[in-house]
Coordinates of C-alpha atoms and ligand atoms in Angstrom, one line a residue:
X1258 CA -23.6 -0.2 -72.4
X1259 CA -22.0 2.2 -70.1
X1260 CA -21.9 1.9 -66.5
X1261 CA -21.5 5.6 -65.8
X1262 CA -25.7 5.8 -66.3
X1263 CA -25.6 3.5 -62.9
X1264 CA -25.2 6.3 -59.7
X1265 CA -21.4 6.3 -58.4
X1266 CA -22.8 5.1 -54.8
X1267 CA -24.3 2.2 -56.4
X1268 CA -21.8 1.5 -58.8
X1269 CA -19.6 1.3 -56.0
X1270 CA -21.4 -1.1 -53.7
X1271 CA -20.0 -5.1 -54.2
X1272 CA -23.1 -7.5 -55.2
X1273 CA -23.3 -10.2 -52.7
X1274 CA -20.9 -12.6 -51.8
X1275 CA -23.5 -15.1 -51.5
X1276 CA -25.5 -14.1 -54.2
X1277 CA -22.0 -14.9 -56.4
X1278 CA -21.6 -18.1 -54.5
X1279 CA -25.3 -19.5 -55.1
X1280 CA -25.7 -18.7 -58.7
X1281 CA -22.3 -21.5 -58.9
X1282 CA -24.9 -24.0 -56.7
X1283 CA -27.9 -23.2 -58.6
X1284 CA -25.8 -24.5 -61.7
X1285 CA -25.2 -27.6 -60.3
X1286 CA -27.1 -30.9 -59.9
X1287 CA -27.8 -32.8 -56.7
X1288 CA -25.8 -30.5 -54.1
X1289 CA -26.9 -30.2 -50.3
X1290 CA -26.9 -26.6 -49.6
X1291 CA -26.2 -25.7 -46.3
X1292 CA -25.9 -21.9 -47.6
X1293 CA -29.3 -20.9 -47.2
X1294 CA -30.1 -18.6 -44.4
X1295 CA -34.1 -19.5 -44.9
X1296 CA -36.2 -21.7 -42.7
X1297 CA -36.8 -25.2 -44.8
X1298 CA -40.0 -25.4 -43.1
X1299 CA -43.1 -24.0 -44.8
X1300 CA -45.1 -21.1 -42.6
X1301 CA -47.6 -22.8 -40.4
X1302 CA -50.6 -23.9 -41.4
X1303 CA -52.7 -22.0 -39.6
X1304 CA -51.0 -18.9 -40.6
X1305 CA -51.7 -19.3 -44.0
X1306 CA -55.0 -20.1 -43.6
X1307 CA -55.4 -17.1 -42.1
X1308 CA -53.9 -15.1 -44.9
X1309 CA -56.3 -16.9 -47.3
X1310 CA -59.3 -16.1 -44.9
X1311 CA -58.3 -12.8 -45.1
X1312 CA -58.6 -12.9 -48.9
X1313 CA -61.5 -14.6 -48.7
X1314 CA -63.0 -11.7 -47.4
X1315 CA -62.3 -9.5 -49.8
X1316 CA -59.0 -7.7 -47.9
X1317 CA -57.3 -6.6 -50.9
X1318 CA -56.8 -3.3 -50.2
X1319 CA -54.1 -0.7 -48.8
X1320 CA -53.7 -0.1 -45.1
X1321 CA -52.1 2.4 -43.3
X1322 CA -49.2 3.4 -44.1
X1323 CA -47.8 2.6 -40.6
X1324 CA -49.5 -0.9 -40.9
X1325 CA -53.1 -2.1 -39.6
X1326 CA -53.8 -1.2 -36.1
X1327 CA -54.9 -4.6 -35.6
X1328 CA -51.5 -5.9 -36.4
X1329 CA -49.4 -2.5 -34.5
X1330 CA -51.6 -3.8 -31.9
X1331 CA -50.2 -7.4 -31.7
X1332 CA -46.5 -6.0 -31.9
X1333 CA -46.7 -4.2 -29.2
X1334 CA -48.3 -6.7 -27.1
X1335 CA -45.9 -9.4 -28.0
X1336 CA -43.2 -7.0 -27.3
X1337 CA -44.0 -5.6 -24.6
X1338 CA -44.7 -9.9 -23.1
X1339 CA -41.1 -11.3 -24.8
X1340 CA -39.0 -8.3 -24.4
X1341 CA -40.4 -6.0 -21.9
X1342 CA -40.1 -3.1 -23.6
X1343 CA -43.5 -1.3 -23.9
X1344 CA -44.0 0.9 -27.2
X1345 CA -47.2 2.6 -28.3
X1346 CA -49.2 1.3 -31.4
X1347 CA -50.3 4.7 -32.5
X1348 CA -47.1 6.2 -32.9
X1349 CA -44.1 4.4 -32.4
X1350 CA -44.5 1.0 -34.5
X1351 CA -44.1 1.0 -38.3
X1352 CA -44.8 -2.2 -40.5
X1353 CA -42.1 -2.8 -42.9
X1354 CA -41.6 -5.3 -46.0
X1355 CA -39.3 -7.5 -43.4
X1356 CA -36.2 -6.6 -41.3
X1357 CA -34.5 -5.3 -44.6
X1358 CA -37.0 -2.3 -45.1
X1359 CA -36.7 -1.3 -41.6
X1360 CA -33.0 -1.4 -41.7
X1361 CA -32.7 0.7 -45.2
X1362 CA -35.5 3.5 -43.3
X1363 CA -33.7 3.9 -40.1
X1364 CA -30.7 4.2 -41.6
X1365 CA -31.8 6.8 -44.1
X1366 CA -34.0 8.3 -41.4
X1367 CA -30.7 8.9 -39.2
X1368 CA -27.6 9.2 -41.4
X1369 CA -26.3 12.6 -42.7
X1370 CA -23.9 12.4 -45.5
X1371 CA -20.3 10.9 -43.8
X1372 CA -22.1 10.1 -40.4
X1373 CA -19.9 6.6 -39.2
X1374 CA -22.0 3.5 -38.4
X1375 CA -20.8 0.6 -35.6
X1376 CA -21.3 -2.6 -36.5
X1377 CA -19.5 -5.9 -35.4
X1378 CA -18.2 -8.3 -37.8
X1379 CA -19.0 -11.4 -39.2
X1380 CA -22.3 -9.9 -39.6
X1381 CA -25.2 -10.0 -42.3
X1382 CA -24.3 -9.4 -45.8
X1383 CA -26.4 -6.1 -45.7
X1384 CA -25.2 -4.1 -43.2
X1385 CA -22.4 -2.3 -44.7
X1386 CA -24.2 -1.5 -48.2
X1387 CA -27.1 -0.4 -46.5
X1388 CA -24.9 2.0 -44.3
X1389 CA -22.9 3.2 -47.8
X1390 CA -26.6 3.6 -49.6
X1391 CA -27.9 5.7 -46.8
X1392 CA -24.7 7.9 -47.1
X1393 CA -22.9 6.9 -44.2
X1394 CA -19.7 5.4 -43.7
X1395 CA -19.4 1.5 -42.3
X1396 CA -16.9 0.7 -39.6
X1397 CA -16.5 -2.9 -38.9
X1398 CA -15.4 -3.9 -35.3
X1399 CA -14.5 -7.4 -35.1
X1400 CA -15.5 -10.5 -33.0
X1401 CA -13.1 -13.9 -32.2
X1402 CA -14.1 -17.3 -31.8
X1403 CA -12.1 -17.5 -28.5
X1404 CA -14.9 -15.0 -27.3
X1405 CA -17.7 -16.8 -28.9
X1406 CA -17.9 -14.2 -31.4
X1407 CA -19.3 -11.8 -28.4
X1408 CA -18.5 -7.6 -28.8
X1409 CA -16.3 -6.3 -26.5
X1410 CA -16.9 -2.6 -25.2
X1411 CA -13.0 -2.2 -25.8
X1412 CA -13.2 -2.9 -29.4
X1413 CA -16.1 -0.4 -29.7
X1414 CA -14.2 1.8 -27.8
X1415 CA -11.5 2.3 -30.1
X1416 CA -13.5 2.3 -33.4
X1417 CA -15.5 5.2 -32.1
X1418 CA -15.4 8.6 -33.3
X1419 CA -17.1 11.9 -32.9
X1420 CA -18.4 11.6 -36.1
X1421 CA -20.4 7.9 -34.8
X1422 CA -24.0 8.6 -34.8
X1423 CA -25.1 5.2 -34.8
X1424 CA -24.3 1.4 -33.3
X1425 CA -25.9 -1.5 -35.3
X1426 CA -26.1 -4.8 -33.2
X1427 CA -27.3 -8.4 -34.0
X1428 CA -27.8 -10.9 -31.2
X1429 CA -28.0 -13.6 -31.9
X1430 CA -25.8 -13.3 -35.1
X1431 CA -26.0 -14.2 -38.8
X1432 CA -23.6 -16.1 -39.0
X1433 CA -21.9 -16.6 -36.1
X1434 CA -24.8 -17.7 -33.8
X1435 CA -23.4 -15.7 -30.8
X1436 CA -25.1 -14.3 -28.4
X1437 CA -24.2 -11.5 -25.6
X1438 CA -24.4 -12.2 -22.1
X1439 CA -26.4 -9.8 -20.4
X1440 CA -23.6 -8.4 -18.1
X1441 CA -21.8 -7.5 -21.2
X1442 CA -24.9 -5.8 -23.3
X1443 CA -25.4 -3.4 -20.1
X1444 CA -21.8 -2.3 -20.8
X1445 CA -23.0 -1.5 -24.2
X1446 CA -25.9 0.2 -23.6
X1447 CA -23.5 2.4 -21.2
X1448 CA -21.3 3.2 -24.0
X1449 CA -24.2 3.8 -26.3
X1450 CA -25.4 6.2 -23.9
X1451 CA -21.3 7.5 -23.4
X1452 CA -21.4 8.6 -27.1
X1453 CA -24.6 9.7 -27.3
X1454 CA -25.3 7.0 -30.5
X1455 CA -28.8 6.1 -31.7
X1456 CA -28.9 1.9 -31.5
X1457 CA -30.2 -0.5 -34.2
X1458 CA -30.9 -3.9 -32.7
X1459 CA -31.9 -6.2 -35.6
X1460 CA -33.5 -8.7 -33.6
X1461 CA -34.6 -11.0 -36.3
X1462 CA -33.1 -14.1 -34.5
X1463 CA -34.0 -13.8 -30.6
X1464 CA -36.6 -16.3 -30.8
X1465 CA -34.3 -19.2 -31.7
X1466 CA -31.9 -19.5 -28.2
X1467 CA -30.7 -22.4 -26.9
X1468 CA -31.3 -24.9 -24.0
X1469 CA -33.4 -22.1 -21.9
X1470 CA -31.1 -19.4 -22.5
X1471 CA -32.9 -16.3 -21.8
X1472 CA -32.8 -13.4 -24.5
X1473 CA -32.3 -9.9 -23.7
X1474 CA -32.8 -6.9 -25.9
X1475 CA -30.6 -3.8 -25.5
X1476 CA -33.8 -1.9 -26.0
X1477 CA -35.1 -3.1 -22.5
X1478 CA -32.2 -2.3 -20.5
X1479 CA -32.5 1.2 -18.3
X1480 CA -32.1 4.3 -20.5
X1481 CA -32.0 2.5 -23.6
X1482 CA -35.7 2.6 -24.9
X1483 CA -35.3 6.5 -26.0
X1484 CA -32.3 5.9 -28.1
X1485 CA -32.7 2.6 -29.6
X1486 CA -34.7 1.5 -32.8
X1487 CA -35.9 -2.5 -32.1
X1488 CA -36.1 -4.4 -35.0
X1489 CA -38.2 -7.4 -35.8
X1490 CA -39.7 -9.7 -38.1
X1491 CA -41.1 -13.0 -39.0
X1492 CA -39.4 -14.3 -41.4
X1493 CA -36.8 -16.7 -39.4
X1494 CA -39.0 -18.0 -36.1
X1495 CA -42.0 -18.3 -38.2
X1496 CA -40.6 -19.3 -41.2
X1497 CA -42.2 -16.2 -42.9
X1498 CA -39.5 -15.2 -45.4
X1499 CA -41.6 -15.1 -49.0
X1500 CA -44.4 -12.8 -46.8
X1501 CA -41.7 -10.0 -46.8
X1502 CA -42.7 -8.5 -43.6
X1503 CA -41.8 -7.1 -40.3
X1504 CA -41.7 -4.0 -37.9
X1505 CA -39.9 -1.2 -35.9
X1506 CA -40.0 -0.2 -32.5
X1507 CA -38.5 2.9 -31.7
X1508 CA -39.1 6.8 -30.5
X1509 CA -41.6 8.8 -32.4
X1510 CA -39.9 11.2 -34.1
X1511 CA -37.7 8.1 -35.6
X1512 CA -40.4 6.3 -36.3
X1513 CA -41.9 9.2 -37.8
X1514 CA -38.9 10.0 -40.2
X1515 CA -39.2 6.2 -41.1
X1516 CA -43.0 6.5 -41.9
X1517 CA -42.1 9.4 -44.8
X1518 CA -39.7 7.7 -46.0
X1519 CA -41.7 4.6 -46.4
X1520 CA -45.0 6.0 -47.4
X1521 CA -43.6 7.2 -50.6
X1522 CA -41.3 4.2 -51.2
X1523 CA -43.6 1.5 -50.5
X1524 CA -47.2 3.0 -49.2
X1525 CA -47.5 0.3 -46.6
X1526 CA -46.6 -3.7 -46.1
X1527 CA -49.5 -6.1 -48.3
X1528 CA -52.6 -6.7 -46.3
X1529 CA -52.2 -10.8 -46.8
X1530 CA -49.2 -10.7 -45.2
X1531 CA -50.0 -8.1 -42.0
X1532 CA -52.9 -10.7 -41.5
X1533 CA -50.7 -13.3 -41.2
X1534 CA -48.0 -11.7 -38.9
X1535 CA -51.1 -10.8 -36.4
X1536 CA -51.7 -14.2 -36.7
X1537 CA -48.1 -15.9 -36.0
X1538 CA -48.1 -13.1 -33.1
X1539 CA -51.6 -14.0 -31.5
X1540 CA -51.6 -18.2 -31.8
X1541 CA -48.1 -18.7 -33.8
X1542 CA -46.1 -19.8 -30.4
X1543 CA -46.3 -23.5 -30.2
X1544 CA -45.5 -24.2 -34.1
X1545 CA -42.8 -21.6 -33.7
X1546 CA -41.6 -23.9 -30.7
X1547 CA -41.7 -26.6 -32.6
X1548 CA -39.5 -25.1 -35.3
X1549 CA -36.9 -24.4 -32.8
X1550 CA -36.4 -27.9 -31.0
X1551 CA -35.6 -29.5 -34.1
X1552 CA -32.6 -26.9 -35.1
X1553 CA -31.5 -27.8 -32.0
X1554 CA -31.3 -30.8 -32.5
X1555 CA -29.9 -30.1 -35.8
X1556 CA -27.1 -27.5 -34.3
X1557 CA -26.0 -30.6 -31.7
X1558 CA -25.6 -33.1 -34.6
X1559 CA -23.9 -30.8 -36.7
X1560 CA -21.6 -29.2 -34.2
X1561 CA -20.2 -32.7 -33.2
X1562 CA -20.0 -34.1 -37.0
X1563 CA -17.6 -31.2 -37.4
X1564 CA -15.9 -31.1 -34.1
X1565 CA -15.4 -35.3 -34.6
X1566 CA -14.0 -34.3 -38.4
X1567 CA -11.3 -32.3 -37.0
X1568 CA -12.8 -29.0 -37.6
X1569 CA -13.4 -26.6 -34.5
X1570 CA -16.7 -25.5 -34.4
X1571 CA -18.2 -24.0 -30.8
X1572 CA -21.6 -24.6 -29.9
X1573 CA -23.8 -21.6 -30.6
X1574 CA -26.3 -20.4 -28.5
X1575 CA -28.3 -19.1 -31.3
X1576 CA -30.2 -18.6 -35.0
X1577 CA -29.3 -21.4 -37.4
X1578 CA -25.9 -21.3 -37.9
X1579 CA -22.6 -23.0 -37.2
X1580 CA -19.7 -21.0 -38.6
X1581 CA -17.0 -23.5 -37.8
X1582 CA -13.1 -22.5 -37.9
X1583 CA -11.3 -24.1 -41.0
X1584 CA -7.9 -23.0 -40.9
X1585 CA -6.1 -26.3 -39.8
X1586 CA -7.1 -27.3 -43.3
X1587 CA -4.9 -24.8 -44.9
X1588 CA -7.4 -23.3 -47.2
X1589 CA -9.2 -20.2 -47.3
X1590 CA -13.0 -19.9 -46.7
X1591 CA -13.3 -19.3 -50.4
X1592 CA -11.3 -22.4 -51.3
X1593 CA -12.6 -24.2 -49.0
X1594 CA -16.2 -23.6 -49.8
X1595 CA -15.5 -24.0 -54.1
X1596 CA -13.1 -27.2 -53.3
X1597 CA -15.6 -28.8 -51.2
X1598 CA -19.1 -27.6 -53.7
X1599 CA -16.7 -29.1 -56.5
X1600 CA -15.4 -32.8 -54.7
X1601 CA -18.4 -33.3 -52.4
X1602 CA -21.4 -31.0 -54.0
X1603 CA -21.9 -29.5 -50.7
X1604 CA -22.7 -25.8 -50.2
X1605 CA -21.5 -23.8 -47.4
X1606 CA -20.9 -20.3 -47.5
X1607 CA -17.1 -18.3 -47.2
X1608 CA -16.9 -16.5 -44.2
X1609 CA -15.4 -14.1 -46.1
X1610 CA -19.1 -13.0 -47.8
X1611 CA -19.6 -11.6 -43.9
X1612 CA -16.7 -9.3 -43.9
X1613 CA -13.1 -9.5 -44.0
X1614 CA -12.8 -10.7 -40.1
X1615 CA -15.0 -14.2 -41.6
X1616 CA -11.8 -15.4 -43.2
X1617 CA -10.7 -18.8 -42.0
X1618 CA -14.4 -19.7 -41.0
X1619 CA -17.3 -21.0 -43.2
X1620 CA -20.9 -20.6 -42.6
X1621 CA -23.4 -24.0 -42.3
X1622 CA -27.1 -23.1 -41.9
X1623 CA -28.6 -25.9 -40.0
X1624 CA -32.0 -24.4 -41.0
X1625 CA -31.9 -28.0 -43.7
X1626 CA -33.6 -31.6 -43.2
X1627 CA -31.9 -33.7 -40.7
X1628 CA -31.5 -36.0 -43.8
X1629 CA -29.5 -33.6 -45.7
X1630 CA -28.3 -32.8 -42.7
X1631 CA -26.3 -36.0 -41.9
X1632 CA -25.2 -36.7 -45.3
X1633 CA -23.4 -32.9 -45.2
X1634 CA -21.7 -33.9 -42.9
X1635 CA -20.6 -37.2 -44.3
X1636 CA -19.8 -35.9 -47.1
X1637 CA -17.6 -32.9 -45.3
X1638 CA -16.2 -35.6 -43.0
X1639 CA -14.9 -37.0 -46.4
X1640 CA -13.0 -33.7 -48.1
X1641 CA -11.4 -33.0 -44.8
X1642 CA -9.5 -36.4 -44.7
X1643 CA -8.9 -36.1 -48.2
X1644 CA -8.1 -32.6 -48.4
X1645 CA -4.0 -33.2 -48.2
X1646 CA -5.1 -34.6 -51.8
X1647 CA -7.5 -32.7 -52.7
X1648 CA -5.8 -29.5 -52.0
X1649 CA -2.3 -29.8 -53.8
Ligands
PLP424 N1 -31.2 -9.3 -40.5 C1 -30.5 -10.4 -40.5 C2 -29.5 -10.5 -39.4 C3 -30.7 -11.5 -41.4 O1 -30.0 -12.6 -41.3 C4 -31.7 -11.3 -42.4 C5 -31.9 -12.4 -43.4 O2 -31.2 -13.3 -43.5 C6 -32.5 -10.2 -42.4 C7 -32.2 -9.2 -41.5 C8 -33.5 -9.9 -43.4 O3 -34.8 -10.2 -42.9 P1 -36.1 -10.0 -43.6 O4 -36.5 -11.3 -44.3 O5 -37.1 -9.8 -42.5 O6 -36.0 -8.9 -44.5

């Protein structure tokens, strides 16, 4: 049938690189996928229970479209104790179907047709559609593994224009696990502030740092609460990804353009689910801990697998992911990933699905069983020496 029924800026926008990638996996038998960006663990239990409580009393019903109080409550109360950034419940909170809905609103709530969008690459696979859907046009400033895959103000410097209404930021980052020291966020919020942009900090990940490392939000920094939309969710630290559901922080009259947007798109967020978020946000901390020591555990076994099999891979200071440099091997992240699905029936994921700047990288979520864990990286220790073999 024709494809000129499907809108130009769809038709235009790539499918996934990792959706590609994964239906080649899902056609296989007995691979160890370290391609999946979900939590292995199931939600807590007592988060559940609370869901089916919750249906046990006959909650079944809409809710506001900005989400319960009860759970705008919680938000801001958690928010206001882990990032210290204070935001009213009544008015500037909205309860979205996870990160994802909250990204697609702000963006639509803030773009005018040709408006250019920051964002630093390797970054998630959504960014840039999202950006094109909303009308807007993507420009990708990239991040090096000799700086740990930090943003430097100077790169942002010269990708910005006077047509830049907006800076997208991800800390720490899918897939690169960086992080940004706090000295270097304050010289972003001052450029932010410079060009007058409106911030987007998808937050999704700040729960899972690293041996004590304190996180910082841009949204907390002086001057920054006014312009910046803080975005959150549960579906990584709490292992909440099937719920769909999450939240945005931000100035009214954003938050307000979100909430029209949203309450003829989706109404509100499902009631199970907001009863378990204020759940995870009221008594969720110590299984969420939990969670958290073992991928570190996982991110030191895997970093020094790889480092000991020759491949470079720096230790990063957050989310569950390695993204480990794969050059010396001569092949490229696509090669690499196919060559290595195909001799070892291990998935990884090309850097490349994260943007041009990925190539030469791959992507390992440690977010798998130890077990699956260590044979991974057997098995990648094994294509490595043999790739001179493998390869030609
Ligand atoms: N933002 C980032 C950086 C992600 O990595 C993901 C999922 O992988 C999302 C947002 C989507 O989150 P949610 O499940 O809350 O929609």
């Amino acid at each position: 049938m024709s494809s000129s029924r499907i809108a130009e800026h769809v038709r235009n926008i790539p499918r996934s690189g990792i959706r590609d990638f994964f239906e080649i996996v899902q056609s296989m038998k007995g691979v160890i996928s370290l391609g999946i960006g979900e939590p292995d663990f199931v939600t807590p239990w007592h988060i559940r229970e609370a869901a089916i409580y919750s249906l046990e009393k006959g909650k079944t019903g809409y809710t506001s479209n900005l989400g319960t109080p009860r759970l705008r409550r919680a938000i801001a109360k958690y928010v206001e104790q882990y990032f210290a950034v204070e935001y009213n419940p009544h008015d500037e909170i909205i309860v979205t179907v996870g990160v994802s809905e909250a990204i697609d609103l702000a963006l639509r709530s803030l773009l005018n047709p040709g408006d250019e969008v920051l964002y630093h690459e390797p970054c998630y696979v959504s960014y840039s559609p999202s950006i094109q859907l909303a009308g807007g046009v993507p420009v990708a400033v990239s991040t090096h593994s000799k700086d740990e895959f930090s943003l430097k103000v100077s790169d942002l410097e010269k990708a910005v224009t006077p047509k830049t209404r907006v800076l997208m930021l991800n800390f720490p980052t899918n897939p690169t696990g960086a992080v940004m020291p706090l000295e270097e966020l304050k010289k972003i919020a001052a450029f932010a502030v410079k060009h007058d942009l409106v911030v987007l900090t998808d937050e999704i990940y700040s729960e899972l740092t690293y041996d004590e490392l304190p996180h910082h939000s841009i949204a907390a920094l002086p001057g920054m609460k006014e312009r910046t939309l803080f975005l959150h969710g549960f579906s990584k630290a709490f292992a909440m990804t099937g719920w769909r559901i999450g939240y945005a922080c931000g100035p009214a009259d954003i938050i307000e353009a979100m909430m029209k947007i949203h309450q003829y798109s989706m109404l509100c967020a499902s009631i199970m689910s907001q009863e378990a978020a204020c759940e995870a946000l009221e008594r969720g901390q110590r299984s969420m801990e939990r969670m958290k020591e073992e991928y570190r555990l996982r991110r030191n076994y895997i970093v020094s697998s790889l480092n000991e099999a020759g491949i470079p891979c720096h230790l990063p200071k957050g989310a569950f992911y390695v993204f480990p440099d794969i050059r010396a091997t001569g092949l490229s992240s696509k090669d690499f990933s196919l060559q290595l699905l195909d001799a070892k029936k291990v998935a990884v994921v090309p850097g490349t699905a994260f943007g041009s700047s990925g190539e030469g990288y791959v992507r390992c979520s440690y977010a798998a069983g130890m077990d699956q864990i260590k044979l991974a990286c057997e098995r990648i220790t094994e294509f490595v020496r043999d790739i001179p073999r493998t390869a030609s």
